[in-house]
PDB file of C-alpha atoms in Angstrom:
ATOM      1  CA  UNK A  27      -0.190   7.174   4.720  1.00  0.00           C
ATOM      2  CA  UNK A  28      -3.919   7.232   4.503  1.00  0.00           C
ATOM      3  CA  UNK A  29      -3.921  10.375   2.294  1.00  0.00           C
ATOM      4  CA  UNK A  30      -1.418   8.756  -0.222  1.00  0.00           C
ATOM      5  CA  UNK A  31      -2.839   5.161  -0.403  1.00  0.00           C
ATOM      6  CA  UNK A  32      -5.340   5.804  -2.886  1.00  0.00           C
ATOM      7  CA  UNK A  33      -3.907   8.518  -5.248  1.00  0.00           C
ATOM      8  CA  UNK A  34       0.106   7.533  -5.252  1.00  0.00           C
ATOM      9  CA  UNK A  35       0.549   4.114  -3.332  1.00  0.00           C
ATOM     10  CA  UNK A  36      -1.519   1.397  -5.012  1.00  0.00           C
ATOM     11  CA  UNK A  37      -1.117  -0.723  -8.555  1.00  0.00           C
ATOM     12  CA  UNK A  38      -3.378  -0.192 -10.771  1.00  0.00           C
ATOM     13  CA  UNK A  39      -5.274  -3.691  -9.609  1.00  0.00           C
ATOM     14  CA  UNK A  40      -5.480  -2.521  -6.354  1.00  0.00           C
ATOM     15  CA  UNK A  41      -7.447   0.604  -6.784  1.00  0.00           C
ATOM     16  CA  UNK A  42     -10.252  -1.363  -7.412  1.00  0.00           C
ATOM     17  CA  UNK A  43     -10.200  -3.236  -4.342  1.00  0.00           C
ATOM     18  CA  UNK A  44      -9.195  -0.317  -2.177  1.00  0.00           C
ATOM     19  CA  UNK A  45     -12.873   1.856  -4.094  1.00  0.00           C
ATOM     20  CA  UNK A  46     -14.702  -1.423  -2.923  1.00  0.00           C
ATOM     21  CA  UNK A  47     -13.516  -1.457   0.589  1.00  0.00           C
ATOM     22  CA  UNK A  48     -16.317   0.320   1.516  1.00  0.00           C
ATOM     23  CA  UNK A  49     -18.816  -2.342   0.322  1.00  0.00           C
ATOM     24  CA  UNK A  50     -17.241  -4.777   2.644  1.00  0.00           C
ATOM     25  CA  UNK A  51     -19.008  -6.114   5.502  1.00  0.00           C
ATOM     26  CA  UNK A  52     -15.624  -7.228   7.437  1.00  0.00           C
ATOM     27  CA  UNK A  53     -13.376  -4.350   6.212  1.00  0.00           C
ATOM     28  CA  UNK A  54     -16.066  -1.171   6.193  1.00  0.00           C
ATOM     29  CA  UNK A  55     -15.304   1.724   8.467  1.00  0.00           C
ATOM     30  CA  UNK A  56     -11.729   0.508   9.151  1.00  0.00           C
ATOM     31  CA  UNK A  57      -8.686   2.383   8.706  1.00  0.00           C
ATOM     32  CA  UNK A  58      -6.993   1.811   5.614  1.00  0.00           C
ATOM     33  CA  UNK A  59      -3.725   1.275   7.832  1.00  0.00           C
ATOM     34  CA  UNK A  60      -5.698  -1.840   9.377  1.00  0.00           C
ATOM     35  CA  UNK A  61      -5.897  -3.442   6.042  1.00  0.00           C
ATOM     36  CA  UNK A  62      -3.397  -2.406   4.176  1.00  0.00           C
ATOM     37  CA  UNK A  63       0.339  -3.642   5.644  1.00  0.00           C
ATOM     38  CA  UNK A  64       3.770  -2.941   5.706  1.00  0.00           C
ATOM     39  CA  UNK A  65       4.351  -3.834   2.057  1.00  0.00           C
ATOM     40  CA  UNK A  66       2.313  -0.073   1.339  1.00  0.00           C
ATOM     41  CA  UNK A  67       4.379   1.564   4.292  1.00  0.00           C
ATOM     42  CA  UNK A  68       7.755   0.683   2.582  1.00  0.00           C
ATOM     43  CA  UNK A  69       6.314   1.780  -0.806  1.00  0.00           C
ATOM     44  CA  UNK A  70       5.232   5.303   1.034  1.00  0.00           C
ATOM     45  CA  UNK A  71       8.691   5.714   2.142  1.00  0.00           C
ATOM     46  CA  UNK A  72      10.176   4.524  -1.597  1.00  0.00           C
ATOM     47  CA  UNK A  73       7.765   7.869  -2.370  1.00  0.00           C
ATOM     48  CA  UNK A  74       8.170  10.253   0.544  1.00  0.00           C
ATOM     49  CA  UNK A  75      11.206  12.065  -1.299  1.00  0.00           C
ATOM     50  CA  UNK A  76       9.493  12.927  -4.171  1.00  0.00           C
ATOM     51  CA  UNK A  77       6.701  14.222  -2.037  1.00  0.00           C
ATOM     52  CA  UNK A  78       8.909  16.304   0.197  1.00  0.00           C
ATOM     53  CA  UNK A  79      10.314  17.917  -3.090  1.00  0.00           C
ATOM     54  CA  UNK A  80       6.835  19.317  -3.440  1.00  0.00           C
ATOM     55  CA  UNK A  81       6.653  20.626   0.509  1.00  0.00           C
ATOM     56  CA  UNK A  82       8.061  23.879   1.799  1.00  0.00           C
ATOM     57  CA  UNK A  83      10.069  22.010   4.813  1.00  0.00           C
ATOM     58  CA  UNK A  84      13.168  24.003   6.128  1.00  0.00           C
ATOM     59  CA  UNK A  85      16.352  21.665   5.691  1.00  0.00           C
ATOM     60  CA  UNK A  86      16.728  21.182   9.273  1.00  0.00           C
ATOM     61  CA  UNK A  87      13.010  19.929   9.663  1.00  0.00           C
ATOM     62  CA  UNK A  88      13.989  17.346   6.496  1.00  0.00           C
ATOM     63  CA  UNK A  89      16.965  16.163   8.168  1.00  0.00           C
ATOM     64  CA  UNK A  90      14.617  15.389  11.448  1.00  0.00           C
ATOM     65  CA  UNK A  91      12.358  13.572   9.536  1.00  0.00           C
ATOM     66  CA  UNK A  92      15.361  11.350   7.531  1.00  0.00           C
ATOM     67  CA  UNK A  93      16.450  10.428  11.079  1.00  0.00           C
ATOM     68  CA  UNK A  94      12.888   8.944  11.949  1.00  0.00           C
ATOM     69  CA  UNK A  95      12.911   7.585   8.528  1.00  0.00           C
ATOM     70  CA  UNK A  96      15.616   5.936   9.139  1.00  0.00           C
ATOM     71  CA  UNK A  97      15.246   4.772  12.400  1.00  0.00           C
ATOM     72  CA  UNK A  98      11.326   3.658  11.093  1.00  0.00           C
ATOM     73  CA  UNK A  99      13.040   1.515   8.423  1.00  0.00           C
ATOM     74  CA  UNK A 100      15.574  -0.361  10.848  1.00  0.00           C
ATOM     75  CA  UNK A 101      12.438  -1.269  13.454  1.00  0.00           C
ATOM     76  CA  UNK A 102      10.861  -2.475  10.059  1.00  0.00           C
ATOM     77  CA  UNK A 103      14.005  -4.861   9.357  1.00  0.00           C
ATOM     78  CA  UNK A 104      14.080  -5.925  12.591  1.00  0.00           C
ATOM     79  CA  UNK A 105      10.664  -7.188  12.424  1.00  0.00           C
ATOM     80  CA  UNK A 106      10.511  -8.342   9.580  1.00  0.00           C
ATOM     81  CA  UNK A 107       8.811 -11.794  10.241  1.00  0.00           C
ATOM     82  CA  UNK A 108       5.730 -10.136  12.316  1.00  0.00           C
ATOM     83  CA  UNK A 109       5.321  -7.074   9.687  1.00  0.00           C
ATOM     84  CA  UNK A 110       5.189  -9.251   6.641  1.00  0.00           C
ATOM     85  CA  UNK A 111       3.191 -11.978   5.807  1.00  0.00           C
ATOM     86  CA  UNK A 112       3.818 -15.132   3.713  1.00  0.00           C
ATOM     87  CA  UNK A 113      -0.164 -16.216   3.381  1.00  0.00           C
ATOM     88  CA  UNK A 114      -1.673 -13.908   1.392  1.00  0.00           C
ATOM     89  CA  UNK A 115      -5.187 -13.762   0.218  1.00  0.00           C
ATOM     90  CA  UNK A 116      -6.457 -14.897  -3.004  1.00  0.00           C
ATOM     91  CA  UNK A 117      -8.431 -12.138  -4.449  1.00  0.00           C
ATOM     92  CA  UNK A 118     -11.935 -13.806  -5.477  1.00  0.00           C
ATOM     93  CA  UNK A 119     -13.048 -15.332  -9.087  1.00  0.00           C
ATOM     94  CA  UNK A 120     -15.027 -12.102  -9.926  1.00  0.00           C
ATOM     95  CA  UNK A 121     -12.019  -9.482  -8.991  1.00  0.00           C
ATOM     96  CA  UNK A 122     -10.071 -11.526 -11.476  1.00  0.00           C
ATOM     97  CA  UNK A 123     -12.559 -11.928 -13.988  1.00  0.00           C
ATOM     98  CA  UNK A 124     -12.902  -7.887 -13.659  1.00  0.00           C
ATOM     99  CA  UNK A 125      -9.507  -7.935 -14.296  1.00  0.00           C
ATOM    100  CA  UNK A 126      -9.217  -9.924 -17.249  1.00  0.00           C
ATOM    101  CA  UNK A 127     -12.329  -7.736 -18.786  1.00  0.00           C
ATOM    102  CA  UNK A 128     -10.781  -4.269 -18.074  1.00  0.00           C
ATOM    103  CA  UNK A 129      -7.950  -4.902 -21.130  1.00  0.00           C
ATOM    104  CA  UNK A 130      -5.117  -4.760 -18.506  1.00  0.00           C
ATOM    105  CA  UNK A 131      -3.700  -8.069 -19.451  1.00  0.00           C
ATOM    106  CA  UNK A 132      -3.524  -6.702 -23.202  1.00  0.00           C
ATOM    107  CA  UNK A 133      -0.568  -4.166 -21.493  1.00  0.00           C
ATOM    108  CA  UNK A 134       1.510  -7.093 -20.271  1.00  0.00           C
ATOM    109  CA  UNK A 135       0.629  -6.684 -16.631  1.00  0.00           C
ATOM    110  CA  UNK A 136       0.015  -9.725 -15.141  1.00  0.00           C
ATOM    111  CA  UNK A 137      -3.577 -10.685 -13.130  1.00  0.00           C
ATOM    112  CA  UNK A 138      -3.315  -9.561  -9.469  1.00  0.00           C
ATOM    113  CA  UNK A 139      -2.613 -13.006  -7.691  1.00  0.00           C
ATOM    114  CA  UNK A 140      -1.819 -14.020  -4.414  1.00  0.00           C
ATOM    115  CA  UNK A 141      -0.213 -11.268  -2.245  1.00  0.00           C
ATOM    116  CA  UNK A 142      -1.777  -8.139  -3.979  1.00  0.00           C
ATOM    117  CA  UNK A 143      -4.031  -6.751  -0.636  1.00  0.00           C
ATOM    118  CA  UNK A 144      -1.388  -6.611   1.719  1.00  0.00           C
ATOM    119  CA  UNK A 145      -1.829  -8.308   5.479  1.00  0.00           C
ATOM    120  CA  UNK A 146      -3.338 -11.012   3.447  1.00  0.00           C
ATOM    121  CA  UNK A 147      -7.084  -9.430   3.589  1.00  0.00           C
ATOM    122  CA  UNK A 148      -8.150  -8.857   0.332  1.00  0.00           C
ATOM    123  CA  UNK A 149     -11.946  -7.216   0.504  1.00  0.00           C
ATOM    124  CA  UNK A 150     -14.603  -9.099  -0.815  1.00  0.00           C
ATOM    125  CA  UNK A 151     -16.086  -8.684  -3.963  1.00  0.00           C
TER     126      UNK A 151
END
């Protein structure tokens, strides 16, 4: 997970706040599973076949892993309520004006809002 956060699992939006993690009193030194939630786990798992494709894994090793996948994703449904959150974090005036300046609302992607950190702690500015 923490290898493929920053190169395969965030939007484009949330690169920036994952580079300025670091620059964060509250979130510096953590792990990035700490702030980032489920909502990056399930889009690691939307991923993980296209990474194994890349792996030498023996087809028996694959199938062990699909099990825990699988059994992973049915914990995940099952707990739901306490995985997700419905109170997400604004991200501050400055992330959006950086936003708005870096041309990515001339590609029709709309300006992170709330629910773009994950866990609901975006990093501060």
């Amino acid at each position: 997970f923490q290898q493929a956060l920053g190169q395969a699992l965030l939007y484009r939006y949330e690169r920036k706040q994952f580079d300025d993690l670091g620059d964060s009193p509250d979130l510096a030194g953590r792990p990035v599973d700490q702030v980032y939630g489920a909502e990056h786990l399930l889009r690691l798992l939307v991923k993980l076949p296209d990474f194994l494709e890349a792996t030498l894994m023996e087809p028996d090793q694959q199938e062990v892993l699909q099990a825990k996948v699988h059994e992973l994703l049915k914990f995940v449904q099952k707990n739901h309520a306490s995985l997700f959150t419905a109170a997400y974090a604004t991200p501050p005036k400055e992330y959006i004006d950086w936003w708005e300046a870096s041309g990515a609302t001339d590609t029709g992607v709309a300006a992170p809002a709330a629910g773009s950190t994950g866990k609901g702690k975006a990093p501060a500015a």
